[in-house]
Amino acid sequence: MFQVNENYLKLPGSYLFSTIAKKVKSYTEANPHRKVIRLGIGDVTQPLAPAIIKAMHEAVDEMGDVRTFHGYAPDLGYGFLREEIAKKDYQERGCAIEADEIFISDGAKSDCGNIQEIFAADSRIAVCDPVYPVYVDSNVMAGRTGEYDEAKGIWSNVIYMPCTAENHFVPELPEERPDLIYLCVPNNPTGTTLNREQLKLWVDYANETGAVILYDAAYEAYIREEDVPHSIFEIPGARTCAIEFRSFSKNAGFTGVRLGFTVIPKDLKSSNAAVHSLWARRHGTKFNGAPYIVQKAAMAVYSDEGKAQLKEQVAYYMSNAELIYEGLKEAGYQVYGGVNAPYIWLKTPGDMTSWEFFDWLLESANVVGTPGSGFGPSGEGYFRLTAFGTRENTMEAMERIRNLKA
C-alpha cells in the first residue's frame, strides 16, 4: 500500500484563506439578500493599467506571427526583463544587483514556499509572530518544524519572534540561533516596517551567525517613509546573507496574471555551495518559465507611462488605507499599520478572540476581514483589514462598522 508524506498530516485544518472562503460562502448562501464586503484577502480590485494592457496586446499579436512567436520561455526569465529589473529596482537605488542574479517566476508566494527546498532538512527557521502563514506551512510540509502544540498554536522546532504592541510590532533578535530567518517588510499582516538602522541590525546578525535572511518585499511599492528601505540590498553586507522576493501582484495588479521574481546574489554561499547555483538548478528542473506575454507586460511597469499609472493605483489603495484607519479610530478601535502598507491591524474589542470578531463582524456588518490568530499565536486578539477593496465598498464598510456596538 502506498504511503503519503506524513508531514502534510501534521498541518492543522486548512489554509487560512481557504477557511475564510468556506465561512463566507456558507454565510452568503444562507443570506443571499445581504451584500457582503470582502476586506479579507489581499486581492486587488483595480484593473490593469492601460500601459500594461497595451503591452499585453502587443505581445499577443507577436504570438500570432510566426516571425515573432515565442515558445518555452527561458526558465530563469527573459533577459530583457531581468536587465530592466536590475537597473530600475536595484542599481538606481544603489544596490549592486546584476541581471543574472534575478530569477523570474509566477509569483512571490511560490518562491517563498519553494525556497526552503535548497536548504538542509534540519535547518531551524525563525519567523515573526504574527506572519504570513506560507513561511511556516511550507516548512511543515518539509518536516522541518517538529510537532504542533494546538493549545499554544506553535511548532516545537520553530523559533518565534513575537511582534506585539509592546515592541511596536518590530521583531527582536532571537535568543536561539536560527539558520533561516523570514522577514516580511512591509509586514503582512501588521503593516509595520523596519528602518535602515533596524534592518542593518538583522543583516549584521545574519552575517555574524551564518544565517540566511529570506526577505519578502512584496509590498515595497507602498513604502512612504524615507528611512524605510525598499530592498534589503540597500543595506551593506546583505549580499552575503540575504535572498529577496518581489511580486508584481500588489504594485501592478498582477494577482490574476501571476509574475514575481527572486534575487539571489552570487556572494551568498554555504561552506560547500553557492545558493545561487542551487536555486538555478531547482528553478530549471521544476519550472518552465513564466509566459512571454506576461513578462512583456511587466516591462510596461518600468516605462514612464506605466510608472505614472501605477503610482496612481498605489495612491488609490493607500487612500483606502487611510479611510479604514481613520474610520476604525473614530469607531473606538486601537489601530496600527496603514502608513507604509495596504493593511490595517486592529485590536479586537473587549475579550473577543480573533475568530469571534470575524464571525461577529460578518454577521453584524456583513464585512469580511482576516482573524489575526491565523497568522500566529501573537495575532490572537487582533484582526486584519485590507485596503485593496474599491473606494465605494471601503467607505460603506467603514460606515457599517462605525454604526456597530461591540
Coordinates of C-alpha atoms in Angstrom, one line a residue:
M1 CA 0.0 0.0 0.0
F2 CA 1.4 3.4 -0.9
Q3 CA 2.2 5.9 1.8
V4 CA 1.8 9.7 1.9
N5 CA 4.1 12.4 3.2
E6 CA 3.0 12.3 6.8
N7 CA 4.3 15.9 7.3
Y8 CA 1.2 17.0 5.5
L9 CA -1.0 15.3 8.1
K10 CA 0.5 17.5 10.7
L11 CA -0.9 20.7 9.2
P12 CA -3.8 21.9 11.4
G13 CA -7.0 22.4 9.5
S14 CA -7.0 24.1 6.1
Y15 CA -5.1 27.0 4.7
L16 CA -6.2 30.2 6.5
F17 CA -7.8 31.9 3.5
S18 CA -9.5 28.7 2.4
T19 CA -11.1 28.5 5.8
I20 CA -12.3 32.1 5.4
A21 CA -13.7 31.4 1.9
K22 CA -15.7 28.5 3.2
K23 CA -17.1 30.5 6.1
V24 CA -18.1 33.4 3.8
K25 CA -19.6 31.0 1.2
S26 CA -21.7 29.4 3.9
Y27 CA -22.9 32.7 5.1
T28 CA -23.8 34.2 1.7
E29 CA -25.7 31.1 0.7
A30 CA -27.7 31.3 3.9
N31 CA -28.2 35.1 3.5
P32 CA -28.4 35.8 -0.3
H33 CA -30.1 39.1 0.2
R34 CA -27.2 40.6 2.1
K35 CA -24.3 42.4 0.5
V36 CA -21.0 41.1 1.9
I37 CA -18.0 43.4 1.6
R38 CA -14.7 41.5 1.4
L39 CA -11.7 43.2 3.0
G40 CA -10.0 40.0 4.0
I41 CA -7.8 38.5 1.3
G42 CA -5.2 40.9 -0.2
D43 CA -6.5 40.8 -3.7
V44 CA -6.5 43.9 -5.8
T45 CA -9.7 45.3 -7.4
Q46 CA -8.5 47.9 -9.8
P47 CA -8.0 46.8 -13.5
L48 CA -4.5 46.5 -15.1
A49 CA -3.1 49.9 -16.0
P50 CA -3.5 51.0 -19.7
A51 CA 0.2 50.8 -20.4
I52 CA 0.2 47.2 -19.2
I53 CA -2.8 46.3 -21.3
K54 CA -1.2 47.8 -24.4
A55 CA 2.0 45.8 -23.9
M56 CA -0.1 42.6 -23.4
H57 CA -2.0 43.2 -26.7
E58 CA 1.3 43.8 -28.5
A59 CA 2.7 40.6 -27.1
V60 CA -0.4 38.7 -28.1
D61 CA 0.0 40.0 -31.6
E62 CA 3.6 38.8 -31.6
M63 CA 2.4 35.3 -30.6
G64 CA 0.2 35.2 -33.7
D65 CA 3.0 35.8 -36.1
V66 CA 5.5 33.1 -36.9
R67 CA 8.3 35.6 -37.1
T68 CA 7.8 36.8 -33.5
F69 CA 6.2 33.7 -31.9
H70 CA 7.7 32.6 -28.6
G71 CA 7.6 29.0 -27.2
Y72 CA 9.1 28.0 -23.9
A73 CA 10.4 31.0 -22.0
P74 CA 13.9 30.8 -20.6
D75 CA 13.4 29.1 -17.2
L76 CA 15.2 31.9 -15.4
G77 CA 13.4 34.6 -17.2
Y78 CA 13.8 36.7 -20.4
G79 CA 17.0 38.8 -20.4
F80 CA 15.1 42.0 -21.4
L81 CA 13.0 41.9 -18.1
R82 CA 15.8 40.8 -15.8
E83 CA 18.0 43.6 -17.1
E84 CA 15.2 46.1 -16.6
I85 CA 14.5 44.9 -13.0
A86 CA 18.2 45.0 -12.2
K87 CA 18.5 48.6 -13.4
K88 CA 15.3 50.1 -12.2
D89 CA 14.6 48.3 -8.9
Y90 CA 18.2 47.9 -7.7
Q91 CA 21.0 49.7 -9.4
E92 CA 19.2 53.0 -9.5
R93 CA 18.8 52.6 -5.7
G94 CA 22.5 52.0 -5.3
C95 CA 22.1 48.2 -4.9
A96 CA 24.8 46.1 -6.6
I97 CA 22.5 43.5 -8.2
E98 CA 23.1 42.1 -11.7
A99 CA 20.5 40.7 -14.1
D100 CA 21.8 37.2 -13.8
E101 CA 21.1 37.3 -10.1
I102 CA 17.4 37.7 -10.8
F103 CA 15.1 34.7 -11.3
I104 CA 11.6 35.4 -12.8
S105 CA 8.8 33.2 -11.5
D106 CA 5.0 33.0 -11.4
G107 CA 4.8 34.9 -8.1
A108 CA 6.4 35.6 -4.8
K109 CA 4.2 33.1 -2.9
S110 CA 5.5 30.2 -5.0
D111 CA 9.1 31.3 -4.4
C112 CA 8.6 31.9 -0.7
G113 CA 7.2 28.4 -0.3
N114 CA 9.7 26.7 -2.5
I115 CA 13.0 28.3 -1.4
Q116 CA 13.2 26.0 1.7
E117 CA 13.9 23.1 -0.6
I118 CA 17.5 24.1 -1.2
F119 CA 18.4 24.2 2.5
A120 CA 19.2 21.3 4.9
A121 CA 16.3 19.3 6.3
D122 CA 17.4 20.1 9.8
S123 CA 17.6 23.9 9.4
R124 CA 16.0 25.9 12.2
I125 CA 13.6 28.6 10.9
A126 CA 12.8 31.9 12.7
V127 CA 9.6 33.7 11.9
C128 CA 7.9 36.9 13.0
D129 CA 4.8 36.2 15.0
P130 CA 2.3 37.1 13.5
V131 CA 3.3 36.4 9.9
Y132 CA 2.2 35.2 6.5
P133 CA 1.3 31.5 7.0
V134 CA 3.1 30.2 3.9
Y135 CA 6.5 30.5 5.5
V136 CA 5.7 28.1 8.3
D137 CA 3.3 25.8 6.4
S138 CA 5.9 25.1 3.6
N139 CA 8.4 24.1 6.3
V140 CA 5.9 21.9 8.0
M141 CA 5.4 20.1 4.7
A142 CA 9.2 19.6 4.5
G143 CA 9.3 18.1 8.0
R144 CA 11.4 20.9 9.5
T145 CA 9.0 22.3 12.2
G146 CA 8.7 19.5 14.8
E147 CA 5.3 18.8 16.5
Y148 CA 2.3 21.1 16.7
D149 CA 1.0 22.3 20.1
E150 CA -2.6 23.0 19.3
A151 CA -3.3 24.7 22.7
K152 CA -0.4 27.2 22.1
G153 CA -0.7 27.4 18.3
I154 CA 3.1 26.8 17.9
W155 CA 5.5 24.3 16.4
S156 CA 8.2 22.8 18.6
N157 CA 11.1 23.4 16.2
V158 CA 10.2 26.9 15.1
I159 CA 11.8 30.0 16.6
Y160 CA 9.0 32.6 17.1
M161 CA 9.8 36.3 17.3
P162 CA 6.8 37.9 18.9
C163 CA 5.7 41.2 17.3
T164 CA 3.3 42.9 19.7
A165 CA 2.1 46.4 20.6
E166 CA 4.7 46.4 23.4
N167 CA 7.6 46.2 20.9
H168 CA 5.7 48.2 18.2
F169 CA 5.4 45.0 16.1
V170 CA 9.1 45.0 15.4
P171 CA 10.8 41.7 15.8
E172 CA 13.7 41.4 18.2
L173 CA 16.9 39.3 17.6
P174 CA 16.1 35.7 18.7
E175 CA 17.8 34.1 21.7
E176 CA 18.1 30.8 19.9
R177 CA 20.2 30.6 16.8
P178 CA 18.3 30.1 13.5
D179 CA 19.6 29.1 10.1
L180 CA 16.8 30.7 8.1
I181 CA 15.1 34.0 9.1
Y182 CA 11.9 35.0 7.4
L183 CA 11.3 38.8 7.3
C184 CA 8.3 40.4 5.6
V185 CA 8.8 44.2 5.2
P186 CA 6.4 46.0 5.0
N187 CA 4.8 43.3 7.2
N188 CA 1.8 41.2 6.3
P189 CA -0.3 41.3 8.5
T190 CA 0.7 44.2 10.8
G191 CA 1.6 46.7 8.2
T192 CA 4.8 47.8 10.1
T193 CA 8.3 48.3 8.7
L194 CA 12.0 48.3 9.6
N195 CA 14.0 51.5 9.2
R196 CA 17.6 51.3 7.9
E197 CA 19.1 51.1 11.4
Q198 CA 16.8 48.3 12.4
L199 CA 17.4 46.3 9.1
K200 CA 21.1 46.7 9.4
L201 CA 20.9 45.1 12.8
W202 CA 19.4 42.0 11.1
V203 CA 22.0 42.0 8.3
D204 CA 24.9 42.2 10.8
Y205 CA 23.3 39.5 12.9
A206 CA 22.8 37.1 10.0
N207 CA 26.4 37.6 8.8
E208 CA 27.7 37.0 12.3
T209 CA 25.8 33.9 12.9
G210 CA 25.9 32.4 9.4
A211 CA 22.1 32.6 8.9
V212 CA 20.2 33.5 5.7
I213 CA 17.5 36.2 5.7
L214 CA 14.6 35.3 3.5
Y215 CA 13.3 38.8 2.8
D216 CA 9.7 39.2 1.4
A217 CA 9.4 42.6 -0.1
A218 CA 6.1 42.1 -1.9
Y219 CA 4.7 45.4 -0.6
E220 CA 7.7 47.7 -1.1
A221 CA 5.7 49.9 -3.5
Y222 CA 3.6 51.1 -0.6
I223 CA 6.6 52.4 1.4
R224 CA 6.2 56.2 2.1
E225 CA 8.7 57.0 4.8
E226 CA 12.2 58.0 3.6
D227 CA 14.1 55.9 6.2
V228 CA 12.4 52.6 5.2
P229 CA 14.5 50.7 2.6
H230 CA 12.7 49.3 -0.4
S231 CA 15.2 46.5 -0.6
I232 CA 17.4 44.7 1.9
F233 CA 20.2 45.1 -0.6
E234 CA 20.3 48.8 0.2
I235 CA 22.0 47.6 3.4
P236 CA 25.8 47.0 3.3
G237 CA 26.6 43.3 3.8
A238 CA 23.2 42.0 2.6
R239 CA 24.8 40.3 -0.5
T240 CA 26.4 37.7 1.7
C241 CA 23.3 36.8 3.9
A242 CA 20.0 37.6 2.1
I243 CA 17.6 36.4 -0.5
E244 CA 14.8 38.8 -1.6
F245 CA 11.4 38.0 -3.0
R246 CA 9.4 40.5 -5.1
S247 CA 5.9 40.4 -6.7
F248 CA 4.1 42.3 -9.5
S249 CA 0.8 41.4 -7.8
K250 CA 0.4 44.4 -5.4
N251 CA 2.3 47.1 -7.2
A252 CA 0.9 46.3 -10.7
G253 CA -2.2 44.3 -10.1
F254 CA -0.9 41.0 -11.4
T255 CA -2.7 38.8 -8.8
G256 CA -4.6 37.1 -11.6
V257 CA -1.8 37.4 -14.2
R258 CA 0.9 36.0 -12.0
L259 CA 4.5 37.2 -12.0
G260 CA 7.3 37.7 -9.5
F261 CA 11.0 37.3 -9.0
T262 CA 13.6 36.3 -6.6
V263 CA 17.0 37.8 -6.1
I264 CA 19.9 35.6 -5.0
P265 CA 23.4 37.3 -5.0
K266 CA 26.3 35.1 -6.1
D267 CA 28.1 36.1 -2.9
L268 CA 25.7 34.1 -0.8
K269 CA 27.5 30.8 -0.1
S270 CA 27.5 28.0 2.4
S271 CA 30.6 26.1 3.2
N272 CA 30.2 23.8 0.2
A273 CA 28.0 25.5 -2.4
A274 CA 26.7 28.8 -3.9
V275 CA 23.0 29.2 -3.1
H276 CA 22.6 31.0 -6.5
S277 CA 23.6 27.8 -8.3
L278 CA 21.3 25.6 -6.3
W279 CA 18.3 27.8 -6.9
A280 CA 19.1 27.9 -10.6
R281 CA 19.2 24.1 -10.7
R282 CA 16.0 23.8 -8.8
H283 CA 14.3 26.5 -10.9
G284 CA 15.4 24.9 -14.2
T285 CA 14.3 21.5 -13.1
K286 CA 10.8 22.3 -11.8
F287 CA 9.8 25.4 -13.7
N288 CA 9.2 26.0 -17.4
G289 CA 9.4 29.8 -17.2
A290 CA 6.7 32.5 -16.9
P291 CA 4.8 33.2 -20.1
Y292 CA 6.3 35.6 -22.7
I293 CA 3.1 37.7 -22.8
V294 CA 3.2 38.3 -19.0
Q295 CA 6.9 39.1 -19.0
K296 CA 6.4 41.5 -21.9
A297 CA 3.5 43.1 -19.9
A298 CA 5.8 43.5 -16.9
M299 CA 8.2 45.7 -19.0
A300 CA 5.4 48.3 -19.1
V301 CA 5.7 48.6 -15.3
Y302 CA 9.0 50.3 -15.8
S303 CA 8.0 52.6 -18.6
D304 CA 7.4 56.3 -17.7
E305 CA 3.7 55.9 -18.6
G306 CA 3.4 52.7 -16.6
K307 CA 5.1 54.1 -13.5
A308 CA 2.8 57.2 -13.5
Q309 CA -0.3 55.0 -13.8
L310 CA 0.8 52.6 -11.1
K311 CA 1.7 55.4 -8.8
E312 CA -2.0 56.5 -9.1
Q313 CA -3.2 53.0 -8.3
V314 CA -1.0 52.6 -5.3
A315 CA -2.2 56.0 -4.1
Y316 CA -5.8 54.8 -4.5
Y317 CA -5.2 51.9 -2.3
M318 CA -3.3 53.9 0.3
S319 CA -6.2 56.4 0.4
N320 CA -8.4 53.4 1.2
A321 CA -6.0 52.5 4.0
E322 CA -6.3 56.0 5.4
L323 CA -10.1 55.7 5.3
I324 CA -10.0 52.4 7.1
Y325 CA -7.5 53.7 9.7
E326 CA -9.5 56.8 10.5
G327 CA -12.8 55.0 10.3
L328 CA -11.7 52.5 12.9
K329 CA -10.2 55.1 15.1
E330 CA -13.4 57.0 15.0
A331 CA -15.3 53.8 16.0
G332 CA -13.0 53.5 19.0
Y333 CA -10.6 50.8 17.9
Q334 CA -6.9 50.5 18.6
V335 CA -5.4 50.7 15.1
Y336 CA -1.9 50.1 13.6
G337 CA -0.4 49.9 10.1
G338 CA -1.7 51.7 7.0
V339 CA 1.2 54.0 6.6
N340 CA 3.7 52.0 4.6
A341 CA 1.4 49.1 3.7
P342 CA -2.1 48.4 2.4
Y343 CA -3.0 46.5 5.6
I344 CA -4.7 47.8 8.8
W345 CA -4.1 45.8 12.0
L346 CA -6.6 46.4 14.8
K347 CA -7.2 45.2 18.3
T348 CA -10.4 43.2 18.7
P349 CA -12.8 44.8 21.2
G350 CA -13.1 43.5 24.8
D351 CA -12.3 39.9 25.3
M352 CA -13.3 38.8 21.7
T353 CA -11.0 36.3 20.1
S354 CA -9.9 36.9 16.5
W355 CA -12.4 34.3 15.1
E356 CA -15.2 35.5 17.4
F357 CA -14.7 39.0 16.0
F358 CA -14.6 37.6 12.4
D359 CA -18.0 35.9 13.0
W360 CA -19.5 39.0 14.7
L361 CA -18.3 41.4 12.0
L362 CA -19.6 39.1 9.2
E363 CA -23.0 38.7 10.8
S364 CA -23.4 42.2 12.2
A365 CA -21.9 44.3 9.4
N366 CA -21.5 41.8 6.6
V367 CA -17.8 42.7 6.4
V368 CA -15.1 40.1 5.9
G369 CA -11.6 40.5 7.4
T370 CA -8.8 38.1 8.5
P371 CA -8.5 36.8 12.0
G372 CA -5.1 37.7 13.5
S373 CA -4.7 34.3 15.1
G374 CA -4.4 32.8 11.6
F375 CA -1.0 34.5 11.3
G376 CA 0.4 33.1 14.5
P377 CA -0.3 32.9 18.3
S378 CA 0.7 36.6 18.9
G379 CA -2.0 37.5 16.4
E380 CA -4.7 36.4 18.8
G381 CA -6.9 39.3 19.8
Y382 CA -6.1 41.2 16.5
F383 CA -7.7 41.4 13.1
R384 CA -6.5 42.5 9.6
L385 CA -8.4 44.5 7.1
T386 CA -7.1 45.2 3.6
A387 CA -7.2 48.4 1.6
F388 CA -7.4 46.6 -1.7
G389 CA -11.2 47.0 -2.0
T390 CA -13.0 49.5 -4.1
R391 CA -13.4 53.1 -2.7
E392 CA -17.2 52.7 -2.6
N393 CA -17.0 49.4 -0.7
T394 CA -14.3 50.6 1.7
M395 CA -16.4 53.7 2.6
E396 CA -19.6 51.6 3.0
A397 CA -17.7 49.1 5.2
M398 CA -16.4 51.8 7.5
E399 CA -19.9 53.3 7.8
R400 CA -21.3 49.9 8.8
I401 CA -18.5 49.4 11.4
R402 CA -19.0 52.9 12.9
N403 CA -22.7 52.1 13.4
L404 CA -21.9 48.9 15.3
K405 CA -21.8 48.4 19.0
A406 CA -19.5 45.6 20.2

